[in-house]
């Protein structure tokens, strides 16, 4: 197994496992759910900040020392996931010391690749596997194997089946709801909206569901398109929005499932010299915050997430479970905050 190091601008080196394909994992269609992947009750919980001391975090009764953490994530070209990876490493070393072995691997949203990564993590006796699932249901068999082998598996940012020990995500339904309520209010209940969709992972499905729940209450708002996958990237947003601008001569608002695709959508608008709509995204990414603060930008709002806090919480919960303490609820939902031009000046971002 070859290990390659990738250097990020923060100076944190994250190791990416380039695993060979060991088998084909069957991929099932992802269902649209608004709660826990295992049907458990969800709770809204605040994230502990970076400055917390060990005494505030260590609530477990055991004395098992954390030795290793591995994180398999959808796309390390997305700054959101880079921040999460950095936070996983920092929190693991804060809890277990500088000698904790931390591995970060990008699945590129490829189910087979992610399954191989988890199999390698399991074989390496990794204490905690933090999982950002490429496919909520398709990942189930390999998660079950990891659990049978005694690994702790924490799903983060999006749900995963297979009996994960805990799931820590943004309240993605709420993210879609507050974003599209802003759209509906600004349009005064009338207009044409396009949804720039993304990979069919649980978090994205929930955001679109929350958006549709809100817009369905406004009979004079028409969703022109909602099925175009921009891959959650700037290039994808540019590609999808370019096509949508060609197809639809009148668009009043855009809901992008994340900020990179929203920024790409704005780039498409600039290239097409279109200024007849506004864009709302999800993430609270620095580039979106900058755009919202600009007078000339079409970017109007973003439902901000806390990638650093989610990743920290995943390691904290995993360490507690390692020491015999399970969370009160296996699903922890983190509420969102809508950032607009009215409050962007006070937003610190990630």
mmCIF file of C-alpha atoms in Angstrom:
data_model
loop_
_atom_site.group_PDB
_atom_site.id
_atom_site.type_symbol
_atom_site.label_atom_id
_atom_site.label_comp_id
_atom_site.label_asym_id
_atom_site.label_seq_id
_atom_site.Cartn_x
_atom_site.Cartn_y
_atom_site.Cartn_z
ATOM 1 C CA UNK A 1 0.000 0.000 0.000
ATOM 2 C CA UNK A 2 1.561 3.280 -1.099
ATOM 3 C CA UNK A 3 1.039 6.428 0.967
ATOM 4 C CA UNK A 4 1.303 9.856 -0.609
ATOM 5 C CA UNK A 5 1.505 13.124 1.342
ATOM 6 C CA UNK A 6 -0.381 16.210 0.163
ATOM 7 C CA UNK A 7 0.635 19.651 1.482
ATOM 8 C CA UNK A 8 -2.086 22.203 2.120
ATOM 9 C CA UNK A 9 -1.725 25.954 2.504
ATOM 10 C CA UNK A 10 -2.255 25.693 6.250
ATOM 11 C CA UNK A 11 0.935 23.703 6.527
ATOM 12 C CA UNK A 12 -0.816 20.528 7.703
ATOM 13 C CA UNK A 13 0.296 17.464 5.780
ATOM 14 C CA UNK A 14 -2.486 15.019 5.097
ATOM 15 C CA UNK A 15 -1.745 11.533 3.884
ATOM 16 C CA UNK A 16 -3.822 10.040 1.122
ATOM 17 C CA UNK A 17 -4.014 6.290 0.640
ATOM 18 C CA UNK A 18 -3.988 5.196 -2.963
ATOM 19 C CA UNK A 19 -5.725 1.863 -2.490
ATOM 20 C CA UNK A 20 -6.018 -0.738 -5.259
ATOM 21 C CA UNK A 21 -9.463 -1.935 -6.209
ATOM 22 C CA UNK A 22 -10.081 -5.091 -4.182
ATOM 23 C CA UNK A 23 -13.668 -5.755 -5.122
ATOM 24 C CA UNK A 24 -16.824 -4.262 -6.465
ATOM 25 C CA UNK A 25 -19.304 -2.995 -3.896
ATOM 26 C CA UNK A 26 -22.890 -2.873 -5.132
ATOM 27 C CA UNK A 27 -24.335 0.630 -5.132
ATOM 28 C CA UNK A 28 -27.981 1.173 -4.227
ATOM 29 C CA UNK A 29 -29.983 4.277 -4.912
ATOM 30 C CA UNK A 30 -29.719 6.870 -2.174
ATOM 31 C CA UNK A 31 -33.009 7.535 -0.380
ATOM 32 C CA UNK A 32 -34.125 10.945 0.789
ATOM 33 C CA UNK A 33 -34.101 11.079 4.574
ATOM 34 C CA UNK A 34 -34.270 13.973 6.964
ATOM 35 C CA UNK A 35 -32.900 12.358 10.105
ATOM 36 C CA UNK A 36 -30.610 9.616 11.281
ATOM 37 C CA UNK A 37 -29.497 7.037 8.761
ATOM 38 C CA UNK A 38 -30.583 4.336 11.200
ATOM 39 C CA UNK A 39 -33.900 5.930 12.180
ATOM 40 C CA UNK A 40 -32.665 7.250 15.534
ATOM 41 C CA UNK A 41 -33.840 10.483 17.098
ATOM 42 C CA UNK A 42 -31.726 13.505 16.178
ATOM 43 C CA UNK A 43 -30.671 16.298 18.498
ATOM 44 C CA UNK A 44 -29.447 19.827 17.863
ATOM 45 C CA UNK A 45 -26.092 20.225 19.595
ATOM 46 C CA UNK A 46 -23.630 23.094 19.703
ATOM 47 C CA UNK A 47 -20.033 22.380 18.733
ATOM 48 C CA UNK A 48 -17.253 22.896 21.258
ATOM 49 C CA UNK A 49 -14.702 25.435 19.988
ATOM 50 C CA UNK A 50 -11.049 24.776 19.251
ATOM 51 C CA UNK A 51 -9.963 26.383 22.519
ATOM 52 C CA UNK A 52 -11.608 23.755 24.725
ATOM 53 C CA UNK A 53 -9.310 22.028 27.202
ATOM 54 C CA UNK A 54 -8.875 18.283 27.464
ATOM 55 C CA UNK A 55 -10.808 18.282 30.729
ATOM 56 C CA UNK A 56 -13.880 19.663 28.962
ATOM 57 C CA UNK A 57 -13.783 16.954 26.309
ATOM 58 C CA UNK A 58 -12.635 13.837 28.157
ATOM 59 C CA UNK A 59 -15.874 12.552 29.647
ATOM 60 C CA UNK A 60 -15.204 8.860 29.137
ATOM 61 C CA UNK A 61 -14.674 6.594 32.114
ATOM 62 C CA UNK A 62 -11.993 4.420 30.489
ATOM 63 C CA UNK A 63 -8.299 5.095 30.046
ATOM 64 C CA UNK A 64 -7.774 3.849 26.486
ATOM 65 C CA UNK A 65 -5.244 6.054 24.733
ATOM 66 C CA UNK A 66 -6.110 7.157 21.221
ATOM 67 C CA UNK A 67 -3.521 5.731 18.806
ATOM 68 C CA UNK A 68 -4.909 6.221 15.300
ATOM 69 C CA UNK A 69 -7.612 8.040 13.335
ATOM 70 C CA UNK A 70 -8.432 7.763 9.625
ATOM 71 C CA UNK A 71 -10.721 10.027 7.609
ATOM 72 C CA UNK A 72 -12.123 9.146 4.178
ATOM 73 C CA UNK A 73 -13.678 12.202 2.573
ATOM 74 C CA UNK A 74 -15.517 12.993 -0.649
ATOM 75 C CA UNK A 75 -13.294 15.569 -2.333
ATOM 76 C CA UNK A 76 -10.067 17.145 -1.074
ATOM 77 C CA UNK A 77 -10.166 19.730 -3.848
ATOM 78 C CA UNK A 78 -13.044 21.331 -1.919
ATOM 79 C CA UNK A 79 -11.745 23.759 0.769
ATOM 80 C CA UNK A 80 -14.595 22.665 3.059
ATOM 81 C CA UNK A 81 -13.186 19.143 3.244
ATOM 82 C CA UNK A 82 -9.600 20.377 3.509
ATOM 83 C CA UNK A 83 -10.620 22.261 6.665
ATOM 84 C CA UNK A 84 -12.328 19.128 7.987
ATOM 85 C CA UNK A 85 -9.210 17.068 7.376
ATOM 86 C CA UNK A 86 -7.034 19.597 9.151
ATOM 87 C CA UNK A 87 -9.434 19.620 12.102
ATOM 88 C CA UNK A 88 -9.500 15.808 12.336
ATOM 89 C CA UNK A 89 -5.708 15.745 12.541
ATOM 90 C CA UNK A 90 -5.455 18.615 15.013
ATOM 91 C CA UNK A 91 -8.134 17.214 17.335
ATOM 92 C CA UNK A 92 -6.716 13.682 17.233
ATOM 93 C CA UNK A 93 -3.283 14.983 18.240
ATOM 94 C CA UNK A 94 -4.772 17.255 20.901
ATOM 95 C CA UNK A 95 -6.508 14.285 22.500
ATOM 96 C CA UNK A 96 -3.924 11.562 21.972
ATOM 97 C CA UNK A 97 -0.673 13.433 21.620
ATOM 98 C CA UNK A 98 1.670 14.182 18.745
ATOM 99 C CA UNK A 99 2.348 10.508 18.041
ATOM 100 C CA UNK A 100 -1.254 9.709 17.045
ATOM 101 C CA UNK A 101 -1.267 8.304 13.523
ATOM 102 C CA UNK A 102 -3.689 10.290 11.313
ATOM 103 C CA UNK A 103 -4.535 9.366 7.715
ATOM 104 C CA UNK A 104 -6.706 11.452 5.390
ATOM 105 C CA UNK A 105 -7.901 9.911 2.115
ATOM 106 C CA UNK A 106 -10.000 11.379 -0.701
ATOM 107 C CA UNK A 107 -12.521 9.002 -2.253
ATOM 108 C CA UNK A 108 -13.322 11.408 -5.108
ATOM 109 C CA UNK A 109 -16.940 10.319 -4.478
ATOM 110 C CA UNK A 110 -16.040 6.862 -5.804
ATOM 111 C CA UNK A 111 -17.775 4.143 -3.786
ATOM 112 C CA UNK A 112 -15.335 1.359 -4.688
ATOM 113 C CA UNK A 113 -12.337 3.490 -3.823
ATOM 114 C CA UNK A 114 -13.849 4.496 -0.497
ATOM 115 C CA UNK A 115 -14.691 0.878 0.322
ATOM 116 C CA UNK A 116 -11.070 -0.080 -0.300
ATOM 117 C CA UNK A 117 -9.901 2.757 1.925
ATOM 118 C CA UNK A 118 -12.117 1.604 4.791
ATOM 119 C CA UNK A 119 -10.950 -1.979 4.315
ATOM 120 C CA UNK A 120 -7.348 -0.790 4.606
ATOM 121 C CA UNK A 121 -8.148 1.296 7.693
ATOM 122 C CA UNK A 122 -9.825 -1.744 9.252
ATOM 123 C CA UNK A 123 -6.875 -4.026 8.490
ATOM 124 C CA UNK A 124 -4.535 -1.467 10.044
ATOM 125 C CA UNK A 125 -6.467 -1.668 13.367
ATOM 126 C CA UNK A 126 -7.389 2.017 13.192
ATOM 127 C CA UNK A 127 -9.088 3.150 16.410
ATOM 128 C CA UNK A 128 -11.552 5.593 14.822
ATOM 129 C CA UNK A 129 -12.687 5.761 11.195
ATOM 130 C CA UNK A 130 -14.314 9.085 10.317
ATOM 131 C CA UNK A 131 -16.489 8.587 7.249
ATOM 132 C CA UNK A 132 -17.819 11.145 4.782
ATOM 133 C CA UNK A 133 -19.811 8.632 2.732
ATOM 134 C CA UNK A 134 -19.753 8.723 -1.044
ATOM 135 C CA UNK A 135 -22.985 6.721 -1.056
ATOM 136 C CA UNK A 136 -25.151 6.419 2.052
ATOM 137 C CA UNK A 137 -26.563 2.967 1.307
ATOM 138 C CA UNK A 138 -23.843 1.615 -0.983
ATOM 139 C CA UNK A 139 -21.230 1.937 1.767
ATOM 140 C CA UNK A 140 -23.245 -0.297 4.111
ATOM 141 C CA UNK A 141 -21.459 -3.655 3.514
ATOM 142 C CA UNK A 142 -17.961 -2.322 4.173
ATOM 143 C CA UNK A 143 -19.117 -0.384 7.255
ATOM 144 C CA UNK A 144 -20.635 -3.604 8.593
ATOM 145 C CA UNK A 145 -17.307 -5.386 8.043
ATOM 146 C CA UNK A 146 -15.451 -2.621 9.877
ATOM 147 C CA UNK A 147 -17.868 -2.846 12.792
ATOM 148 C CA UNK A 148 -17.542 -6.639 12.972
ATOM 149 C CA UNK A 149 -13.787 -6.133 13.182
ATOM 150 C CA UNK A 150 -14.256 -3.842 16.181
ATOM 151 C CA UNK A 151 -13.612 -0.511 14.530
ATOM 152 C CA UNK A 152 -15.374 2.679 15.655
ATOM 153 C CA UNK A 153 -17.000 4.391 12.651
ATOM 154 C CA UNK A 154 -18.279 7.975 12.881
ATOM 155 C CA UNK A 155 -20.229 9.399 9.927
ATOM 156 C CA UNK A 156 -19.651 13.099 9.402
ATOM 157 C CA UNK A 157 -21.289 15.729 7.163
ATOM 158 C CA UNK A 158 -23.562 13.102 5.600
ATOM 159 C CA UNK A 159 -25.276 9.922 6.798
ATOM 160 C CA UNK A 160 -24.108 6.351 6.251
ATOM 161 C CA UNK A 161 -25.761 2.971 6.721
ATOM 162 C CA UNK A 162 -24.151 -0.138 8.170
ATOM 163 C CA UNK A 163 -24.410 0.554 11.889
ATOM 164 C CA UNK A 164 -22.146 3.573 12.336
ATOM 165 C CA UNK A 165 -21.523 4.476 15.973
ATOM 166 C CA UNK A 166 -22.628 8.092 15.522
ATOM 167 C CA UNK A 167 -23.560 10.601 12.828
ATOM 168 C CA UNK A 168 -22.538 14.250 13.051
ATOM 169 C CA UNK A 169 -23.891 16.524 10.353
ATOM 170 C CA UNK A 170 -25.162 19.966 9.624
ATOM 171 C CA UNK A 171 -28.952 20.126 9.798
ATOM 172 C CA UNK A 172 -29.040 19.910 6.020
ATOM 173 C CA UNK A 173 -32.820 20.043 5.733
ATOM 174 C CA UNK A 174 -32.707 23.301 7.669
ATOM 175 C CA UNK A 175 -29.942 24.582 5.381
ATOM 176 C CA UNK A 176 -32.168 24.059 2.356
ATOM 177 C CA UNK A 177 -35.169 25.538 4.113
ATOM 178 C CA UNK A 178 -33.557 28.783 5.309
ATOM 179 C CA UNK A 179 -31.839 29.292 1.960
ATOM 180 C CA UNK A 180 -35.006 28.899 -0.068
ATOM 181 C CA UNK A 181 -37.136 30.831 2.404
ATOM 182 C CA UNK A 182 -34.765 33.727 1.752
ATOM 183 C CA UNK A 183 -35.260 33.200 -1.989
ATOM 184 C CA UNK A 184 -39.057 33.108 -1.645
ATOM 185 C CA UNK A 185 -39.135 36.213 0.540
ATOM 186 C CA UNK A 186 -36.856 38.197 -1.741
ATOM 187 C CA UNK A 187 -38.907 37.193 -4.791
ATOM 188 C CA UNK A 188 -42.088 38.079 -2.875
ATOM 189 C CA UNK A 189 -43.454 34.635 -3.671
ATOM 190 C CA UNK A 190 -43.192 34.844 -7.452
ATOM 191 C CA UNK A 191 -40.484 33.936 -9.966
ATOM 192 C CA UNK A 192 -38.335 31.322 -11.707
ATOM 193 C CA UNK A 193 -35.790 29.358 -9.686
ATOM 194 C CA UNK A 194 -33.106 26.860 -10.706
ATOM 195 C CA UNK A 195 -31.441 24.413 -8.313
ATOM 196 C CA UNK A 196 -27.797 23.653 -9.051
ATOM 197 C CA UNK A 197 -27.679 20.115 -7.647
ATOM 198 C CA UNK A 198 -24.717 17.966 -6.636
ATOM 199 C CA UNK A 199 -23.508 14.441 -5.883
ATOM 200 C CA UNK A 200 -26.368 12.189 -4.694
ATOM 201 C CA UNK A 201 -25.099 11.961 -1.121
ATOM 202 C CA UNK A 202 -27.423 12.224 1.853
ATOM 203 C CA UNK A 203 -26.510 15.803 2.788
ATOM 204 C CA UNK A 204 -27.172 17.128 -0.716
ATOM 205 C CA UNK A 205 -30.446 15.209 -1.039
ATOM 206 C CA UNK A 206 -31.599 16.701 2.263
ATOM 207 C CA UNK A 207 -30.703 20.265 1.254
ATOM 208 C CA UNK A 208 -32.675 19.972 -1.971
ATOM 209 C CA UNK A 209 -35.573 18.383 -0.085
ATOM 210 C CA UNK A 210 -35.612 21.271 2.416
ATOM 211 C CA UNK A 211 -35.562 23.793 -0.430
ATOM 212 C CA UNK A 212 -38.420 22.065 -2.249
ATOM 213 C CA UNK A 213 -40.429 21.857 0.986
ATOM 214 C CA UNK A 214 -40.339 25.633 1.245
ATOM 215 C CA UNK A 215 -40.819 26.547 -2.415
ATOM 216 C CA UNK A 216 -43.778 24.178 -2.724
ATOM 217 C CA UNK A 217 -45.701 26.582 -0.489
ATOM 218 C CA UNK A 218 -45.478 29.294 -3.161
ATOM 219 C CA UNK A 219 -47.595 28.407 -6.214
ATOM 220 C CA UNK A 220 -46.196 31.338 -8.196
ATOM 221 C CA UNK A 221 -42.607 30.169 -7.833
ATOM 222 C CA UNK A 222 -41.563 27.750 -10.574
ATOM 223 C CA UNK A 223 -38.548 25.451 -10.283
ATOM 224 C CA UNK A 224 -37.172 25.350 -13.819
ATOM 225 C CA UNK A 225 -34.451 22.770 -13.156
ATOM 226 C CA UNK A 226 -33.380 20.686 -10.157
ATOM 227 C CA UNK A 227 -31.571 17.603 -11.489
ATOM 228 C CA UNK A 228 -28.327 18.990 -12.940
ATOM 229 C CA UNK A 229 -25.327 17.627 -10.995
ATOM 230 C CA UNK A 230 -22.546 20.192 -10.710
ATOM 231 C CA UNK A 231 -20.399 17.760 -8.667
ATOM 232 C CA UNK A 232 -20.191 20.254 -5.826
ATOM 233 C CA UNK A 233 -17.343 22.075 -7.571
ATOM 234 C CA UNK A 234 -16.644 25.482 -9.093
ATOM 235 C CA UNK A 235 -16.011 23.946 -12.520
ATOM 236 C CA UNK A 236 -19.230 21.965 -12.256
ATOM 237 C CA UNK A 237 -21.193 25.057 -11.263
ATOM 238 C CA UNK A 238 -19.771 26.918 -14.237
ATOM 239 C CA UNK A 239 -20.671 24.061 -16.595
ATOM 240 C CA UNK A 240 -24.198 23.471 -15.293
ATOM 241 C CA UNK A 241 -25.079 27.155 -14.998
ATOM 242 C CA UNK A 242 -23.791 27.871 -18.494
ATOM 243 C CA UNK A 243 -26.217 25.267 -19.841
ATOM 244 C CA UNK A 244 -29.082 26.570 -17.710
ATOM 245 C CA UNK A 245 -28.528 30.139 -18.880
ATOM 246 C CA UNK A 246 -28.696 28.945 -22.472
ATOM 247 C CA UNK A 247 -31.863 26.946 -21.818
ATOM 248 C CA UNK A 248 -33.777 29.467 -19.716
ATOM 249 C CA UNK A 249 -33.891 33.122 -20.801
ATOM 250 C CA UNK A 250 -35.514 34.236 -17.529
ATOM 251 C CA UNK A 251 -34.117 33.119 -14.179
ATOM 252 C CA UNK A 252 -34.828 35.041 -10.992
ATOM 253 C CA UNK A 253 -32.869 33.055 -8.387
ATOM 254 C CA UNK A 254 -30.423 30.168 -8.029
ATOM 255 C CA UNK A 255 -30.104 27.747 -5.132
ATOM 256 C CA UNK A 256 -26.696 26.052 -5.189
ATOM 257 C CA UNK A 257 -26.228 23.022 -2.929
ATOM 258 C CA UNK A 258 -22.806 24.310 -1.863
ATOM 259 C CA UNK A 259 -20.714 27.431 -2.243
ATOM 260 C CA UNK A 260 -18.138 26.154 -4.753
ATOM 261 C CA UNK A 261 -20.898 25.340 -7.255
ATOM 262 C CA UNK A 262 -22.576 28.657 -6.440
ATOM 263 C CA UNK A 263 -19.357 30.553 -7.142
ATOM 264 C CA UNK A 264 -19.099 28.657 -10.431
ATOM 265 C CA UNK A 265 -22.672 29.655 -11.237
ATOM 266 C CA UNK A 266 -21.791 33.312 -10.711
ATOM 267 C CA UNK A 267 -18.794 32.943 -13.008
ATOM 268 C CA UNK A 268 -21.121 31.554 -15.694
ATOM 269 C CA UNK A 269 -23.402 34.563 -15.235
ATOM 270 C CA UNK A 270 -20.489 36.964 -15.656
ATOM 271 C CA UNK A 271 -19.349 35.220 -18.815
ATOM 272 C CA UNK A 272 -22.884 35.376 -20.204
ATOM 273 C CA UNK A 273 -23.283 38.995 -19.021
ATOM 274 C CA UNK A 274 -26.415 38.063 -17.085
ATOM 275 C CA UNK A 275 -27.374 40.052 -13.985
ATOM 276 C CA UNK A 276 -31.077 39.250 -13.781
ATOM 277 C CA UNK A 277 -30.913 36.838 -10.792
ATOM 278 C CA UNK A 278 -29.262 36.262 -7.413
ATOM 279 C CA UNK A 279 -27.534 33.199 -5.932
ATOM 280 C CA UNK A 280 -27.901 31.505 -2.547
ATOM 281 C CA UNK A 281 -25.583 28.685 -1.477
ATOM 282 C CA UNK A 282 -24.657 26.496 1.483
ATOM 283 C CA UNK A 283 -21.350 26.239 3.411
ATOM 284 C CA UNK A 284 -20.249 29.706 4.469
ATOM 285 C CA UNK A 285 -17.077 29.259 2.404
ATOM 286 C CA UNK A 286 -14.593 32.173 2.516
ATOM 287 C CA UNK A 287 -15.021 32.884 -1.204
ATOM 288 C CA UNK A 288 -18.805 33.056 -0.754
ATOM 289 C CA UNK A 289 -18.480 35.370 2.246
ATOM 290 C CA UNK A 290 -16.230 37.632 0.160
ATOM 291 C CA UNK A 291 -18.706 37.588 -2.729
ATOM 292 C CA UNK A 292 -21.677 38.396 -0.479
ATOM 293 C CA UNK A 293 -19.765 41.368 0.898
ATOM 294 C CA UNK A 294 -19.132 42.712 -2.616
ATOM 295 C CA UNK A 295 -21.562 45.275 -4.009
ATOM 296 C CA UNK A 296 -21.352 43.955 -7.557
ATOM 297 C CA UNK A 297 -21.721 40.246 -6.773
ATOM 298 C CA UNK A 298 -24.824 38.187 -7.584
ATOM 299 C CA UNK A 299 -24.131 36.118 -4.457
ATOM 300 C CA UNK A 300 -26.796 37.099 -1.936
ATOM 301 C CA UNK A 301 -26.637 34.572 0.921
ATOM 302 C CA UNK A 302 -25.200 31.306 2.234
ATOM 303 C CA UNK A 303 -26.350 28.945 4.977
ATOM 304 C CA UNK A 304 -23.087 28.576 6.834
ATOM 305 C CA UNK A 305 -21.787 25.280 8.194
ATOM 306 C CA UNK A 306 -19.026 24.518 10.699
ATOM 307 C CA UNK A 307 -16.658 22.030 9.032
ATOM 308 C CA UNK A 308 -13.978 22.442 11.670
ATOM 309 C CA UNK A 309 -16.447 21.944 14.513
ATOM 310 C CA UNK A 310 -18.064 18.888 12.904
ATOM 311 C CA UNK A 311 -14.696 17.218 12.428
ATOM 312 C CA UNK A 312 -13.598 18.001 15.981
ATOM 313 C CA UNK A 313 -16.845 16.621 17.340
ATOM 314 C CA UNK A 314 -16.435 13.423 15.311
ATOM 315 C CA UNK A 315 -13.048 12.735 16.882
ATOM 316 C CA UNK A 316 -14.308 13.699 20.352
ATOM 317 C CA UNK A 317 -17.308 11.364 20.121
ATOM 318 C CA UNK A 318 -15.163 8.575 18.689
ATOM 319 C CA UNK A 319 -12.694 8.935 21.554
ATOM 320 C CA UNK A 320 -15.511 8.860 24.107
ATOM 321 C CA UNK A 321 -16.848 5.640 22.555
ATOM 322 C CA UNK A 322 -13.313 4.196 22.602
ATOM 323 C CA UNK A 323 -13.356 4.830 26.347
ATOM 324 C CA UNK A 324 -16.783 3.299 26.939
ATOM 325 C CA UNK A 325 -19.098 6.309 26.766
ATOM 326 C CA UNK A 326 -21.707 6.466 24.009
ATOM 327 C CA UNK A 327 -23.338 9.794 23.046
ATOM 328 C CA UNK A 328 -26.825 10.520 24.380
ATOM 329 C CA UNK A 329 -28.101 10.492 20.808
ATOM 330 C CA UNK A 330 -26.315 8.704 17.946
ATOM 331 C CA UNK A 331 -27.242 11.548 15.592
ATOM 332 C CA UNK A 332 -26.063 15.089 16.269
ATOM 333 C CA UNK A 333 -27.448 17.817 14.030
ATOM 334 C CA UNK A 334 -25.655 21.163 13.907
ATOM 335 C CA UNK A 335 -27.939 24.153 13.199
ATOM 336 C CA UNK A 336 -27.085 26.578 10.396
ATOM 337 C CA UNK A 337 -26.965 30.360 10.238
ATOM 338 C CA UNK A 338 -27.930 32.343 7.159
ATOM 339 C CA UNK A 339 -25.330 34.896 6.119
ATOM 340 C CA UNK A 340 -26.644 37.754 3.962
ATOM 341 C CA UNK A 341 -25.411 41.177 2.928
ATOM 342 C CA UNK A 342 -27.053 42.513 6.087
ATOM 343 C CA UNK A 343 -24.861 40.546 8.510
ATOM 344 C CA UNK A 344 -21.829 39.493 6.446
ATOM 345 C CA UNK A 345 -19.628 42.196 7.966
ATOM 346 C CA UNK A 346 -19.776 40.421 11.346
ATOM 347 C CA UNK A 347 -19.200 36.892 9.982
ATOM 348 C CA UNK A 348 -15.765 35.451 10.742
ATOM 349 C CA UNK A 349 -16.172 32.395 8.529
ATOM 350 C CA UNK A 350 -14.264 29.148 9.019
#
